[in-house]
XYZ file of C-alpha atoms in Angstrom:
679
model
C -21.568 12.237 -28.144
C -21.054 12.133 -23.991
C -22.718 14.654 -21.483
C -19.603 15.762 -19.983
C -16.624 17.792 -21.779
C -13.340 16.395 -22.490
C -12.281 19.666 -20.296
C -14.370 18.361 -17.086
C -12.957 14.723 -17.370
C -9.601 15.941 -17.412
C -10.206 18.179 -13.970
C -12.574 16.088 -12.472
C -10.315 12.500 -12.202
C -7.310 14.155 -10.540
C -9.686 16.593 -8.273
C -11.421 13.387 -6.998
C -7.718 11.600 -6.490
C -6.322 15.088 -4.867
C -9.580 15.480 -2.278
C -9.067 11.639 -1.182
C -5.384 12.391 -0.338
C -6.134 15.432 1.506
C -8.791 14.035 3.305
C -6.527 11.253 4.574
C -4.229 13.668 5.593
C -6.551 15.477 7.464
C -7.104 12.625 9.802
C -3.628 11.328 9.828
C -3.164 14.802 11.847
C -5.876 14.675 13.635
C -4.931 10.962 15.589
C -1.277 11.815 15.225
C -2.245 14.829 17.826
C -3.061 12.210 20.575
C -0.421 12.211 22.840
C 2.226 9.428 23.319
C 4.501 11.088 25.871
C 4.209 13.180 28.780
C 6.203 16.152 27.416
C 3.848 16.172 24.172
C 0.985 16.249 26.615
C 2.258 18.954 28.776
C 2.983 20.747 25.426
C -0.562 20.268 24.166
C -2.013 21.699 27.518
C -2.667 18.041 28.823
C -6.093 17.787 27.157
C -5.472 15.059 24.549
C -4.634 11.978 26.907
C -3.739 8.601 25.332
C -4.952 7.051 28.692
C -6.847 7.735 31.607
C -5.719 9.500 34.781
C -3.973 6.951 37.056
C -1.013 5.905 39.092
C 0.870 4.110 36.421
C -0.463 6.842 33.595
C 3.270 8.294 33.129
C 4.906 5.281 33.228
C 2.201 3.687 31.039
C 2.591 6.412 28.971
C 6.771 6.322 28.368
C 6.536 2.587 27.568
C 3.884 3.103 24.859
C 6.217 5.599 23.605
C 9.273 3.143 23.460
C 6.988 0.765 22.080
C 6.079 2.783 19.065
C 9.144 3.640 18.634
C 10.327 0.219 18.364
C 7.892 -1.048 15.894
C 8.433 2.187 13.397
C 12.423 1.625 13.771
C 11.620 -1.797 12.666
C 9.910 -1.005 9.415
C 13.156 0.378 7.932
C 14.651 -3.144 8.154
C 11.716 -4.684 6.327
C 11.301 -2.025 3.587
C 12.285 -4.588 1.483
C 10.448 -3.894 -1.350
C 11.634 -2.041 -4.409
C 10.540 -1.518 -8.338
C 7.933 0.395 -8.857
C 7.320 3.645 -7.099
C 3.499 3.764 -6.684
C 3.057 0.231 -5.416
C 5.904 0.940 -2.816
C 4.130 3.988 -1.985
C 0.785 2.457 -1.467
C 2.460 -0.947 1.028
C 4.671 1.996 2.939
C 2.078 4.389 3.595
C -0.330 1.815 5.070
C 2.283 0.890 7.495
C 3.162 4.930 8.092
C -0.622 5.040 8.763
C -1.446 2.015 10.609
C 1.589 3.171 13.677
C -0.365 6.641 13.591
C -3.939 6.486 13.024
C -7.133 4.480 12.557
C -8.292 2.856 9.479
C -9.774 6.095 7.859
C -6.873 7.208 6.323
C -5.643 3.900 4.870
C -7.851 4.971 1.991
C -4.870 6.937 0.565
C -3.147 4.234 -1.067
C -5.657 4.327 -3.910
C -6.158 7.495 -4.582
C -2.234 8.141 -5.038
C -2.654 5.072 -7.517
C -5.713 6.544 -9.267
C -3.157 10.136 -9.954
C 0.132 8.263 -10.696
C -2.253 6.075 -13.744
C -4.198 9.438 -14.705
C -0.660 11.117 -14.759
C 1.113 8.434 -16.658
C -1.784 8.705 -19.613
C -1.245 12.311 -19.944
C 2.380 11.857 -20.609
C 1.760 9.164 -23.012
C -0.612 11.119 -25.012
C 2.026 12.981 -25.937
C 3.896 10.953 -27.864
C 1.055 8.712 -28.897
C -1.240 11.632 -30.167
C -5.043 10.204 -31.064
C -3.216 6.543 -31.849
C -5.415 5.312 -28.581
C -4.998 1.753 -28.865
C -0.784 2.022 -28.624
C -1.114 4.357 -25.606
C -3.039 1.566 -23.624
C -1.077 -0.800 -24.520
C 1.774 0.660 -23.583
C -0.177 1.562 -20.009
C -0.537 -2.265 -19.886
C 3.103 -2.162 -18.208
C 1.684 0.063 -15.298
C -0.395 -2.833 -13.932
C 2.605 -5.203 -14.815
C 5.068 -2.747 -12.554
C 2.782 -2.411 -9.654
C 1.811 -6.130 -9.209
C 5.354 -7.356 -9.302
C 5.618 -5.386 -6.367
C 2.335 -6.185 -4.665
C 3.804 -10.377 -5.255
C 6.657 -9.808 -3.092
C 4.798 -7.726 -0.618
C 2.374 -10.115 -0.490
C 4.701 -13.006 -0.157
C 7.417 -11.369 1.637
C 5.052 -9.405 4.164
C 3.045 -12.598 4.848
C 6.350 -15.036 5.651
C 7.484 -12.128 8.142
C 4.098 -11.757 10.125
C 3.413 -15.370 10.183
C 7.005 -16.341 11.399
C 6.543 -14.078 14.106
C 3.175 -15.086 15.061
C 3.853 -18.816 14.691
C 7.002 -18.721 17.178
C 5.447 -16.270 19.589
C 2.229 -18.685 20.153
C 3.750 -21.848 20.541
C 6.187 -20.959 22.746
C 4.797 -17.941 24.709
C 1.265 -19.224 24.429
C 1.307 -22.848 24.375
C 4.768 -23.724 25.973
C 5.113 -20.896 28.529
C 1.377 -20.305 29.361
C 2.033 -16.316 29.434
C -0.661 -14.287 27.957
C -0.668 -12.976 24.023
C 1.768 -10.106 23.522
C 3.338 -10.603 27.136
C 6.396 -8.031 26.809
C 8.896 -11.163 28.117
C 7.811 -12.964 24.774
C 10.646 -12.164 22.540
C 8.891 -12.390 19.421
C 6.395 -9.488 20.463
C 7.597 -6.575 18.641
C 8.263 -8.796 15.566
C 4.706 -10.388 15.627
C 3.627 -6.341 16.414
C 5.531 -5.280 13.218
C 4.144 -8.097 11.106
C 0.811 -7.174 11.661
C 1.381 -4.127 9.819
C 3.788 -5.557 7.029
C 1.768 -8.182 6.172
C -1.747 -6.981 6.576
C -1.353 -3.469 6.162
C 1.438 -2.988 3.183
C 0.444 -6.423 1.751
C -3.338 -5.672 1.252
C -2.339 -2.156 0.191
C -0.118 -3.180 -2.845
C -2.630 -5.292 -3.287
C -5.374 -3.388 -3.803
C -3.349 -1.078 -5.619
C -2.587 -4.654 -7.923
C -6.032 -4.950 -9.279
C -6.678 -1.722 -9.282
C -4.383 -1.066 -12.049
C -4.799 -3.982 -13.833
C -8.775 -4.057 -13.775
C -8.142 -0.302 -15.100
C -5.691 -1.382 -17.887
C -7.378 -4.081 -18.941
C -10.660 -1.918 -19.643
C -8.577 0.539 -21.185
C -7.017 -1.733 -23.584
C -10.554 -3.553 -25.081
C -12.045 -0.058 -25.389
C -9.111 1.771 -27.366
C -10.112 -1.304 -30.178
C -13.508 -0.260 -29.739
C -15.633 2.846 -30.972
C -14.617 4.594 -28.126
C -10.814 4.412 -29.947
C -11.392 4.477 -33.475
C -13.756 8.295 -32.683
C -10.977 9.617 -30.042
C -14.029 9.898 -27.676
C -11.450 10.355 -24.409
C -14.297 10.882 -22.028
C -15.698 7.723 -22.657
C -12.743 6.086 -23.037
C -11.621 7.221 -19.149
C -15.107 5.470 -18.187
C -12.985 3.026 -15.794
C -11.072 6.060 -14.286
C -14.114 8.064 -13.539
C -15.912 4.687 -12.166
C -12.855 5.046 -9.364
C -13.232 8.462 -9.270
C -16.614 8.279 -7.840
C -15.524 5.333 -5.729
C -13.205 7.907 -3.905
C -15.966 10.412 -3.607
C -18.170 8.083 -2.244
C -15.925 6.075 0.441
C -15.174 9.448 2.087
C -18.936 10.069 2.441
C -19.248 6.258 3.655
C -16.813 7.373 6.363
C -18.611 10.447 7.847
C -21.392 8.240 8.919
C -19.332 6.093 10.995
C -17.208 9.193 12.256
C -20.117 12.303 12.697
C -23.576 10.639 11.709
C -23.716 7.526 14.185
C -21.896 7.917 17.369
C -20.857 4.775 18.610
C -21.901 4.827 22.424
C -21.319 0.763 23.335
C -18.582 -1.754 22.570
C -21.191 -4.378 20.817
C -21.928 -1.077 18.443
C -18.612 -1.771 16.683
C -18.881 -4.834 14.393
C -22.162 -3.573 13.254
C -21.260 0.064 12.106
C -18.293 -1.384 10.755
C -20.183 -3.420 8.651
C -23.001 -0.838 8.017
C -20.125 0.769 6.569
C -20.086 -1.653 3.316
C -24.352 -1.715 2.752
C -23.791 2.183 2.975
C -20.791 2.611 0.222
C -22.375 0.097 -1.968
C -25.812 1.555 -2.274
C -24.156 5.373 -2.633
C -21.821 3.570 -4.868
C -24.694 2.363 -7.314
C -26.331 6.244 -7.534
C -22.597 7.188 -8.383
C -22.436 4.783 -11.127
C -25.409 5.805 -12.403
C -24.642 9.157 -12.756
C -20.987 8.293 -14.277
C -22.925 6.058 -16.887
C -25.273 9.040 -17.864
C -22.534 11.424 -17.748
C -19.472 9.977 -19.599
C -21.290 7.258 -21.987
C -23.059 7.751 -25.197
C -26.221 6.032 -25.811
C -24.820 3.540 -27.452
C -21.459 2.410 -29.138
C -19.384 -1.167 -30.412
C -17.155 -3.007 -28.290
C -14.222 -5.561 -29.538
C -15.942 -9.089 -29.589
C -13.203 -11.298 -30.082
C -13.202 -12.849 -33.819
C -16.670 -12.092 -33.912
C -18.910 -9.126 -35.008
C -18.766 -6.141 -32.574
C -21.005 -5.850 -30.079
C -23.388 -3.025 -29.947
C -23.644 -1.712 -26.302
C -26.152 0.703 -24.949
C -24.970 2.910 -22.118
C -27.268 1.243 -19.273
C -25.745 -1.986 -20.462
C -22.481 -1.065 -18.729
C -24.350 0.349 -15.865
C -25.535 -3.385 -15.225
C -22.148 -4.519 -15.737
C -20.708 -2.385 -13.020
C -23.496 -2.992 -10.345
C -23.597 -6.525 -10.601
C -19.835 -6.252 -10.061
C -20.366 -3.973 -6.743
C -23.639 -5.959 -5.531
C -21.479 -9.311 -5.811
C -18.627 -7.984 -3.924
C -21.288 -7.412 -1.186
C -22.183 -10.869 -1.257
C -18.863 -12.508 -1.036
C -17.978 -10.295 1.858
C -20.865 -11.236 3.698
C -20.607 -14.615 2.947
C -16.761 -14.457 4.358
C -18.135 -13.177 7.179
C -21.057 -15.430 8.245
C -18.025 -18.313 7.876
C -15.096 -16.529 9.708
C -17.355 -14.698 12.383
C -18.041 -16.404 15.936
C -21.324 -15.056 15.668
C -22.746 -17.895 13.793
C -22.598 -21.334 13.834
C -20.229 -22.504 11.578
C -16.736 -21.027 13.954
C -19.000 -21.947 17.123
C -18.778 -25.543 15.676
C -15.297 -25.803 14.439
C -14.686 -24.194 18.229
C -16.814 -27.203 19.646
C -14.688 -29.813 18.229
C -11.604 -28.712 20.381
C -13.366 -31.055 23.180
C -12.018 -33.662 21.499
C -8.353 -32.485 20.763
C -6.621 -30.325 18.051
C -7.360 -33.490 15.054
C -11.257 -32.907 15.291
C -10.597 -29.287 15.375
C -8.599 -29.465 11.740
C -10.894 -31.371 10.091
C -13.488 -29.052 11.049
C -11.836 -26.279 9.984
C -10.900 -27.849 6.566
C -14.689 -28.234 5.892
C -16.046 -25.202 7.009
C -13.046 -23.953 4.143
C -14.334 -26.111 1.687
C -18.057 -25.139 2.049
C -17.412 -21.360 2.347
C -16.619 -21.425 -1.396
C -19.874 -22.064 -2.930
C -21.660 -19.087 -2.584
C -18.684 -16.800 -3.722
C -18.265 -18.877 -6.424
C -21.586 -18.696 -7.930
C -21.732 -14.821 -7.095
C -18.751 -14.593 -9.288
C -20.450 -16.863 -11.795
C -23.357 -14.723 -12.104
C -21.324 -11.750 -12.383
C -19.537 -12.817 -15.124
C -22.251 -14.068 -17.144
C -24.068 -10.965 -16.802
C -21.336 -8.970 -17.756
C -20.179 -10.756 -20.300
C -23.633 -10.906 -21.976
C -24.127 -7.432 -21.903
C -20.806 -5.942 -23.138
C -18.356 -8.818 -23.377
C -15.015 -8.726 -21.611
C -15.286 -5.026 -21.413
C -18.166 -5.389 -19.552
C -16.165 -8.040 -17.229
C -13.609 -5.221 -16.707
C -15.498 -2.672 -15.415
C -17.681 -5.281 -13.086
C -14.268 -5.734 -11.755
C -13.628 -2.076 -11.002
C -17.510 -2.110 -9.901
C -16.429 -4.643 -7.152
C -13.059 -2.665 -6.426
C -14.799 0.763 -6.361
C -15.712 0.489 -2.441
C -12.672 -1.537 -1.627
C -11.209 1.600 0.006
C -13.818 0.886 2.472
C -13.210 -2.495 2.798
C -9.618 -1.929 2.913
C -10.390 0.477 6.159
C -12.568 -2.345 7.545
C -9.590 -4.811 6.884
C -6.799 -2.287 8.494
C -9.087 -2.153 11.373
C -8.058 -5.441 12.566
C -4.392 -4.916 12.827
C -4.219 -1.552 13.631
C -6.927 -2.754 16.922
C -4.463 -5.968 17.539
C -1.118 -3.574 17.627
C -3.331 -1.275 20.179
C -4.203 -4.290 22.573
C -0.639 -5.535 22.018
C 1.046 -2.582 23.380
C -1.473 -1.730 25.814
C -0.323 -5.565 27.604
C 3.527 -4.876 26.658
C 3.074 -1.219 28.473
C 1.516 -2.783 31.426
C -1.732 -1.215 31.422
C -5.012 -1.648 33.379
C -7.221 -4.629 32.646
C -9.968 -2.291 31.599
C -7.855 -0.892 29.081
C -6.900 -3.877 27.725
C -10.559 -5.455 27.818
C -11.630 -2.302 25.711
C -8.924 -3.383 22.818
C -10.076 -6.605 23.088
C -13.554 -6.051 22.021
C -11.945 -4.021 18.913
C -9.659 -6.676 18.349
C -12.649 -9.188 18.229
C -14.807 -6.625 16.146
C -11.756 -6.353 13.783
C -11.202 -9.938 13.134
C -14.189 -10.243 11.774
C -14.268 -7.096 9.065
C -10.678 -8.232 8.076
C -11.562 -11.268 6.569
C -14.346 -9.366 4.787
C -11.369 -7.662 3.417
C -9.654 -10.299 2.266
C -12.989 -11.409 0.202
C -13.453 -8.550 -1.188
C -9.666 -9.130 -2.515
C -10.488 -12.447 -3.382
C -13.668 -11.472 -5.495
C -12.070 -9.025 -7.512
C -9.282 -10.977 -8.395
C -11.069 -13.100 -10.148
C -12.920 -10.893 -12.422
C -9.660 -9.060 -12.680
C -8.004 -12.098 -13.800
C -10.645 -12.618 -16.698
C -10.797 -9.310 -17.523
C -7.008 -9.306 -18.174
C -7.241 -12.764 -20.111
C -10.018 -11.091 -22.251
C -7.526 -8.736 -23.332
C -4.717 -10.934 -23.697
C -6.863 -13.008 -26.113
C -7.477 -9.782 -28.261
C -3.529 -9.114 -28.054
C -2.462 -11.964 -29.065
C -5.242 -11.885 -32.285
C -6.625 -15.230 -31.205
C -10.794 -15.553 -32.279
C -11.466 -18.770 -30.114
C -9.939 -20.901 -26.901
C -10.941 -24.658 -27.675
C -10.189 -26.282 -24.418
C -10.653 -29.811 -26.390
C -7.224 -28.876 -28.502
C -4.459 -30.305 -27.274
C -2.271 -27.296 -26.939
C -4.544 -25.402 -24.713
C -5.578 -28.644 -22.557
C -2.032 -29.454 -21.845
C -1.848 -25.461 -20.498
C -5.278 -25.881 -18.879
C -4.200 -29.037 -16.532
C -1.178 -27.419 -15.649
C -2.112 -23.954 -15.057
C -4.491 -25.455 -12.752
C -1.656 -27.182 -10.653
C 0.094 -23.751 -9.968
C -1.390 -22.263 -7.113
C -0.915 -25.801 -5.068
C 2.469 -25.486 -6.274
C 2.827 -21.818 -5.549
C 0.850 -22.827 -2.302
C 3.230 -25.188 -1.150
C 6.419 -22.924 -1.318
C 4.786 -20.516 0.530
C 3.782 -22.596 3.272
C 6.851 -24.364 3.780
C 8.497 -21.142 3.860
C 6.446 -20.005 6.676
C 7.026 -23.554 8.580
C 10.974 -22.919 7.847
C 10.949 -18.904 9.345
C 8.737 -19.965 12.169
C 11.437 -23.054 13.019
C 14.025 -20.883 13.514
C 11.854 -18.289 15.494
C 10.404 -20.742 17.732
C 14.288 -21.918 18.196
C 15.225 -18.462 19.026
C 12.413 -17.741 21.448
C 13.330 -20.797 23.233
C 17.135 -20.293 23.701
C 16.273 -16.641 25.395
C 13.844 -17.732 27.771
C 16.264 -20.737 28.739
C 19.069 -18.304 28.567
C 18.514 -14.928 29.447
C 18.294 -14.645 33.692
C 15.469 -13.621 35.009
C 13.432 -13.116 31.808
C 10.315 -14.954 33.170
C 10.507 -13.003 36.104
C 10.382 -10.096 34.208
C 13.471 -8.720 35.525
C 15.194 -8.634 32.252
C 14.107 -7.779 28.772
C 14.419 -9.953 25.942
C 16.308 -9.441 22.666
C 13.760 -8.178 20.512
C 16.199 -7.135 17.263
C 17.348 -10.885 16.846
C 13.708 -11.796 16.262
C 12.749 -9.148 13.859
C 16.136 -9.758 12.074
C 15.058 -13.444 11.626
C 11.405 -12.478 10.175
C 13.064 -10.279 8.055
C 15.919 -12.324 6.527
C 13.483 -15.246 6.051
C 10.520 -13.058 4.392
C 13.409 -11.702 1.652
C 15.288 -14.875 1.398
C 12.102 -17.021 1.065
C 10.048 -15.041 -1.447
C 12.406 -15.527 -4.055
C 11.495 -18.590 -4.913
C 7.346 -18.517 -5.018
C 8.163 -14.806 -7.030
C 10.414 -16.803 -10.102
C 7.795 -19.474 -10.547
C 4.928 -16.858 -11.168
C 7.219 -14.696 -12.869
C 8.984 -17.332 -14.938
C 6.096 -19.484 -15.849
C 4.284 -17.111 -18.279
C 7.181 -16.438 -20.176
C 8.555 -20.031 -20.269
C 5.348 -21.189 -21.882
C 4.561 -18.701 -24.124
C 7.638 -18.849 -25.515
C 7.992 -22.775 -25.900
C 4.425 -23.538 -26.147
C 2.550 -20.426 -27.770
C -0.153 -18.202 -27.347
C -2.844 -21.200 -27.321
C -1.287 -23.150 -24.242
C -0.452 -20.214 -22.384
C -4.304 -19.345 -22.549
C -4.890 -22.609 -21.462
C -2.830 -21.955 -18.593
C -4.221 -18.884 -17.297
C -7.700 -20.020 -17.434
C -6.465 -23.138 -15.333
C -4.719 -20.948 -12.688
C -7.935 -19.166 -12.438
C -10.477 -21.544 -12.061
C -8.290 -23.421 -9.279
C -6.425 -20.387 -7.568
C -9.470 -18.583 -6.530
C -10.943 -21.727 -5.346
C -7.725 -22.510 -3.258
C -7.641 -18.593 -2.309
C -11.147 -18.576 -0.837
C -11.276 -21.975 1.155
C -7.115 -20.888 2.642
C -8.075 -17.543 3.777
C -11.737 -18.393 5.288
C -10.308 -21.850 6.950
C -7.835 -19.580 8.894
C -10.103 -16.710 10.120
C -12.073 -19.609 11.408
C -9.243 -21.077 13.498
C -8.380 -17.940 14.563
C -11.990 -16.833 15.961
C -12.517 -20.345 17.330
C -9.822 -19.404 19.496
C -11.162 -15.983 20.693
C -14.462 -17.350 21.113
C -12.907 -20.015 23.603
C -10.535 -16.941 25.120
C -13.722 -14.675 25.360
C -15.988 -16.404 27.332
C -19.014 -14.610 26.307
C -21.735 -17.239 26.229
C -22.345 -20.599 28.280
C -21.278 -22.529 25.211
C -17.725 -20.906 25.163
C -17.267 -21.298 28.945
C -17.954 -24.518 28.884
C -14.884 -24.868 26.578
C -12.733 -22.438 28.359
C -11.078 -20.825 30.048
C -7.304 -19.995 28.445
C -4.922 -22.911 29.206
C -7.669 -25.565 29.068
C -7.407 -28.786 26.615
C -9.796 -26.859 24.333
C -8.303 -24.138 24.385
C -4.555 -25.456 23.331
C -6.189 -27.302 20.678
C -7.646 -24.164 19.321
C -4.397 -22.326 19.635
C -3.103 -25.494 17.567
C -5.747 -24.837 15.037
C -5.363 -20.954 15.076
C -1.035 -21.309 14.176
C -1.611 -24.213 11.582
C -4.372 -21.206 9.860
C -2.093 -18.179 10.411
C -0.201 -18.962 7.433
C -3.268 -20.072 5.430
C -5.432 -17.107 5.951
C -2.069 -14.495 5.879
C 0.250 -15.951 3.399
C -0.891 -18.290 1.074
C -4.437 -17.549 0.757
C -3.928 -13.634 -0.065
C -1.052 -14.423 -1.925
C -2.785 -16.644 -4.871
C -4.282 -13.573 -5.443
C -1.599 -11.819 -6.885
C -0.473 -15.195 -8.752
C -3.464 -15.182 -11.145
C -3.772 -11.443 -11.713
C 0.075 -11.429 -11.832
C 0.451 -14.125 -14.676
C -2.515 -12.703 -16.143
C -1.433 -9.262 -16.944
C 2.647 -10.194 -17.612
C 1.037 -12.381 -20.344
C -1.010 -9.462 -21.649
C 2.161 -7.315 -21.545
C 4.195 -10.153 -24.018
C 1.060 -11.354 -26.062
C 2.281 -9.614 -29.390
C 5.796 -11.281 -28.879
C 4.398 -14.620 -27.880
C 2.337 -14.620 -31.226
C 5.241 -13.347 -33.230
C 7.973 -15.621 -32.275
C 6.200 -17.892 -29.509
C 5.603 -21.622 -29.868
C 8.971 -22.994 -30.443
C 8.669 -26.623 -29.079
C 5.556 -27.094 -32.128
C 7.596 -25.372 -34.601
C 10.714 -27.934 -34.434
C 8.415 -30.859 -36.281
């Protein structure tokens, strides 16, 4: 029996979600009170100003309001994501939050997901009553729906933002030699909107998908274990209670950055953000121990494929969740080391720009490949420990452990694009240089912490996919997966190829969209009189339309590849070949995702390292417009679709194929393998 009564379980999960949503709304309100127009400033008594006093303060304030309106209106043109309401809400809230407030309120998407999942479970209980296996098998559709929308959000958002970014950089910075985010650049509004579409909405929907899938995988395995047979609902809800504790811990962690430690210097920003990860991980470790003590029986049995059910102690699950949690921290800090310009890997990439773009590309690719090593070892250790202690259920809760502090990770990730947008608005509004220097300092810190968020997302995707793989094997009634079997091996080798095929499609999509954007930006510079002189304004709307149309059109083929492949393989070749396909895609996809994300992040920060000129070495490579800087810009442009489209989208490829296979596993087991049945 568990210490925590059934009634308290029913109360604590929704209460934690509602507290998180309430906290997010309060933060949203606080920041929305900052005046962005002279009228609102005078109405509020003039105490809360966006700008410092100055001769051009009122004009700049008006420009800020106009720019914010342009970006917000553009959101309606990119609201192409249709499907599961929760996943759409996660992405939409992220975009709206990014235009209003700072990273605190980005936590809201996760609380919505937890609340909706909990409500769905309780509604399904009315029909299924005490049949726990049927209940949680039905819940797997929740994860499938969320990931389906997340795929299109990630791919479509990535294509949108990188088409605008590449077009703005190539023509504006390289050809016309104008500053980044210069209002004369026709693609600058699309670029700013794209930061929110790809980095905020995409990451929000990706996060929701990971949470939904890991929870569903854990619930499915638990339903056929002693939790389900004994109708112990509190123990069954252990995965949701872990997420509930994560919400509370992340809210407390937020207070350390806003109330307990006041940031007084620019160089304190990045350490303060990284300190959030350590604090949340330490607090969550204690929170996990508390949840395990209160919600788990002293011992229980877990389903173990075709073998005898494994007897598990409550403290076994504590170590499973904890190993996932700390593996996430290791992955995050390793990612930071390889992508921050404060360390030698990125500085070496920047130094390679002395001899041109070719050596920059070579050094960047080498860095990306090398950055895979430590994260893979961390994931391998987490998998071994959690599987040894609690088989596939242990892996599922290890994934939840890594995700338990992802609200903090997502807030840190969102800090980058929000700061980037702030700098862009400052440049476009013609604010004084010292304001732009402040936003650049925020942006520099955000670039590094954004890479940490991507590292968390990739690591959790690996564990989530393996947990879903275990749930799939159990639902498909497979006692083992033998890689020496021809049926399994052909799936394995084809599955390992899929991430390359998918990446090729997304990279080419960005290239095609960027080509259209470059041509349009060039056309406007050549045909609009007085554009370079700042006399006439560019046609921002046409560039926004190019990104929007491209993202909608180009996301369909990669999405179809991911959605159709498990169905074709399951129906034609059967459950064993599909198991090999999932394993191959997981092993290959994780490596490519880490490498692509870190390569792109390193090229981006190598460019910013040269632009900032903060050290003697950096100044020797600059200034802006030098040959070394132009080589760095080319590297950054090549890396943009790697780090913001192909790399992050691979997370969803491996997760979505696994959860789709899980949902259709009984059908494939009964009716699949048609080609093998012909003979």
